[in-house]
Amino acid sequence: MLRISDHSGRVNALFPSDYAFRDIYLLASATEDEPDTDERAIHGLEGWIACYEKCRLAGTVFAGGVTEPGAIADHPALETARAMGAAIA
């Protein structure tokens, strides 16, 4: 849950406030390449989003088969992510 701290050290959730974020995107990578690899991450994020009635999961991009540093450089999911980002108004 996204939280903010006041000066007293208490931590307060943002969901009762007038937060400005609305569309949430998930960009994920993993060594595994099965189509459902990111399913649990998406499900967890949806649980967090459920706390914010003004928000929605606007998109997800998954890059599977990323096994070493730099391996994502030419992954096709990056173009998908770029296109998704370009479409944000």
Short mmCIF file of the C-alpha atoms (twelve columns), coordinates in Angstrom:
data_MODEL
# 
_entry.id   MODEL 
# 
loop_
_atom_site.group_PDB 
_atom_site.id 
_atom_site.type_symbol 
_atom_site.label_atom_id 
_atom_site.label_alt_id 
_atom_site.label_comp_id 
_atom_site.label_asym_id 
_atom_site.label_seq_id 
_atom_site.Cartn_x 
_atom_site.Cartn_y 
_atom_site.Cartn_z 
_atom_site.pdbx_PDB_model_num 
ATOM 1  C CA . MET A 1  0.000   0.000   0.000   1 
ATOM 2  C CA . LEU A 2  1.291   3.468   -0.850  1 
ATOM 3  C CA . ARG A 3  1.778   5.383   2.377   1 
ATOM 4  C CA . ILE A 4  2.877   8.788   3.525   1 
ATOM 5  C CA . SER A 5  4.294   9.739   6.909   1 
ATOM 6  C CA . ASP A 6  3.313   12.825  8.857   1 
ATOM 7  C CA . HIS A 7  5.769   14.683  11.108  1 
ATOM 8  C CA . SER A 8  4.762   12.646  14.165  1 
ATOM 9  C CA . GLY A 9  6.202   9.514   12.574  1 
ATOM 10 C CA . ARG A 10 2.793   7.947   12.011  1 
ATOM 11 C CA . VAL A 11 2.198   6.338   8.658   1 
ATOM 12 C CA . ASN A 12 -1.074  7.066   6.894   1 
ATOM 13 C CA . ALA A 13 -2.477  5.425   3.785   1 
ATOM 14 C CA . LEU A 14 -3.178  7.668   0.793   1 
ATOM 15 C CA . PHE A 15 -6.491  6.085   -0.176  1 
ATOM 16 C CA . PRO A 16 -8.655  8.491   1.873   1 
ATOM 17 C CA . SER A 17 -6.854  11.529  0.405   1 
ATOM 18 C CA . ASP A 18 -7.392  13.344  -2.890  1 
ATOM 19 C CA . TYR A 19 -4.611  11.515  -4.748  1 
ATOM 20 C CA . ALA A 20 -3.834  12.490  -8.357  1 
ATOM 21 C CA . PHE A 21 -2.760  9.158   -9.853  1 
ATOM 22 C CA . ARG A 22 -5.396  7.229   -11.838 1 
ATOM 23 C CA . ASP A 23 -3.884  4.854   -14.381 1 
ATOM 24 C CA . ILE A 24 -1.477  2.206   -13.111 1 
ATOM 25 C CA . TYR A 25 0.895   0.298   -15.388 1 
ATOM 26 C CA . LEU A 26 2.972   -2.790  -14.616 1 
ATOM 27 C CA . LEU A 27 6.200   -3.455  -16.488 1 
ATOM 28 C CA . ALA A 28 7.692   -6.796  -15.426 1 
ATOM 29 C CA . SER A 29 10.533  -9.059  -16.483 1 
ATOM 30 C CA . ALA A 30 11.559  -12.566 -15.467 1 
ATOM 31 C CA . THR A 31 13.756  -15.457 -16.452 1 
ATOM 32 C CA . GLU A 32 10.661  -17.590 -16.993 1 
ATOM 33 C CA . ASP A 33 8.863   -17.121 -20.296 1 
ATOM 34 C CA . GLU A 34 5.503   -18.811 -19.717 1 
ATOM 35 C CA . PRO A 35 2.485   -16.632 -20.605 1 
ATOM 36 C CA . ASP A 36 1.178   -16.662 -17.014 1 
ATOM 37 C CA . THR A 37 4.507   -15.890 -15.298 1 
ATOM 38 C CA . ASP A 38 3.440   -12.385 -14.276 1 
ATOM 39 C CA . GLU A 39 -0.065  -13.441 -13.195 1 
ATOM 40 C CA . ARG A 40 0.647   -13.325 -9.442  1 
ATOM 41 C CA . ALA A 41 2.331   -9.923  -9.726  1 
ATOM 42 C CA . ILE A 42 -0.694  -8.598  -11.611 1 
ATOM 43 C CA . HIS A 43 -3.061  -10.094 -9.036  1 
ATOM 44 C CA . GLY A 44 -1.113  -8.494  -6.177  1 
ATOM 45 C CA . LEU A 45 -1.122  -5.129  -7.917  1 
ATOM 46 C CA . GLU A 46 -4.874  -5.399  -8.516  1 
ATOM 47 C CA . GLY A 47 -5.313  -5.903  -4.766  1 
ATOM 48 C CA . TRP A 48 -3.414  -2.675  -4.103  1 
ATOM 49 C CA . ILE A 49 -5.374  -0.830  -6.808  1 
ATOM 50 C CA . ALA A 50 -8.645  -1.971  -5.208  1 
ATOM 51 C CA . CYS A 51 -7.835  0.365   -2.292  1 
ATOM 52 C CA . TYR A 52 -8.011  3.352   -4.653  1 
ATOM 53 C CA . GLU A 53 -11.456 3.684   -6.190  1 
ATOM 54 C CA . LYS A 54 -10.304 6.315   -8.706  1 
ATOM 55 C CA . CYS A 55 -7.551  4.059   -10.088 1 
ATOM 56 C CA . ARG A 56 -7.456  1.276   -12.629 1 
ATOM 57 C CA . LEU A 57 -4.911  -1.118  -14.066 1 
ATOM 58 C CA . ALA A 58 -4.387  0.556   -17.421 1 
ATOM 59 C CA . GLY A 59 -1.896  -1.901  -18.871 1 
ATOM 60 C CA . THR A 60 0.734   -4.544  -18.324 1 
ATOM 61 C CA . VAL A 61 3.827   -5.511  -20.278 1 
ATOM 62 C CA . PHE A 62 5.780   -8.678  -19.555 1 
ATOM 63 C CA . ALA A 63 9.281   -9.446  -20.816 1 
ATOM 64 C CA . GLY A 64 10.005  -13.124 -20.282 1 
ATOM 65 C CA . GLY A 65 13.249  -14.927 -20.930 1 
ATOM 66 C CA . VAL A 66 15.401  -12.150 -19.510 1 
ATOM 67 C CA . THR A 67 18.256  -14.102 -17.962 1 
ATOM 68 C CA . GLU A 68 21.252  -11.774 -17.733 1 
ATOM 69 C CA . PRO A 69 21.999  -8.075  -17.249 1 
ATOM 70 C CA . GLY A 70 21.369  -6.232  -20.491 1 
ATOM 71 C CA . ALA A 71 19.423  -9.138  -22.001 1 
ATOM 72 C CA . ILE A 72 16.289  -7.030  -22.147 1 
ATOM 73 C CA . ALA A 73 17.910  -4.495  -24.509 1 
ATOM 74 C CA . ASP A 74 16.391  -5.984  -27.678 1 
ATOM 75 C CA . HIS A 75 13.349  -7.635  -26.125 1 
ATOM 76 C CA . PRO A 76 10.128  -7.063  -28.133 1 
ATOM 77 C CA . ALA A 77 8.302   -6.136  -24.917 1 
ATOM 78 C CA . LEU A 78 10.252  -2.872  -24.838 1 
ATOM 79 C CA . GLU A 79 8.533   -1.712  -28.017 1 
ATOM 80 C CA . THR A 80 5.189   -2.664  -26.486 1 
ATOM 81 C CA . ALA A 81 6.082   -0.599  -23.407 1 
ATOM 82 C CA . ARG A 82 7.180   2.354   -25.559 1 
ATOM 83 C CA . ALA A 83 3.929   2.252   -27.525 1 
ATOM 84 C CA . MET A 84 1.898   2.038   -24.326 1 
ATOM 85 C CA . GLY A 85 3.774   5.013   -22.885 1 
ATOM 86 C CA . ALA A 86 3.326   7.030   -26.075 1 
ATOM 87 C CA . ALA A 87 -0.433  6.484   -25.894 1 
ATOM 88 C CA . ILE A 88 -0.695  8.037   -22.432 1 
ATOM 89 C CA . ALA A 89 -2.441  11.384  -22.727 1 
# 
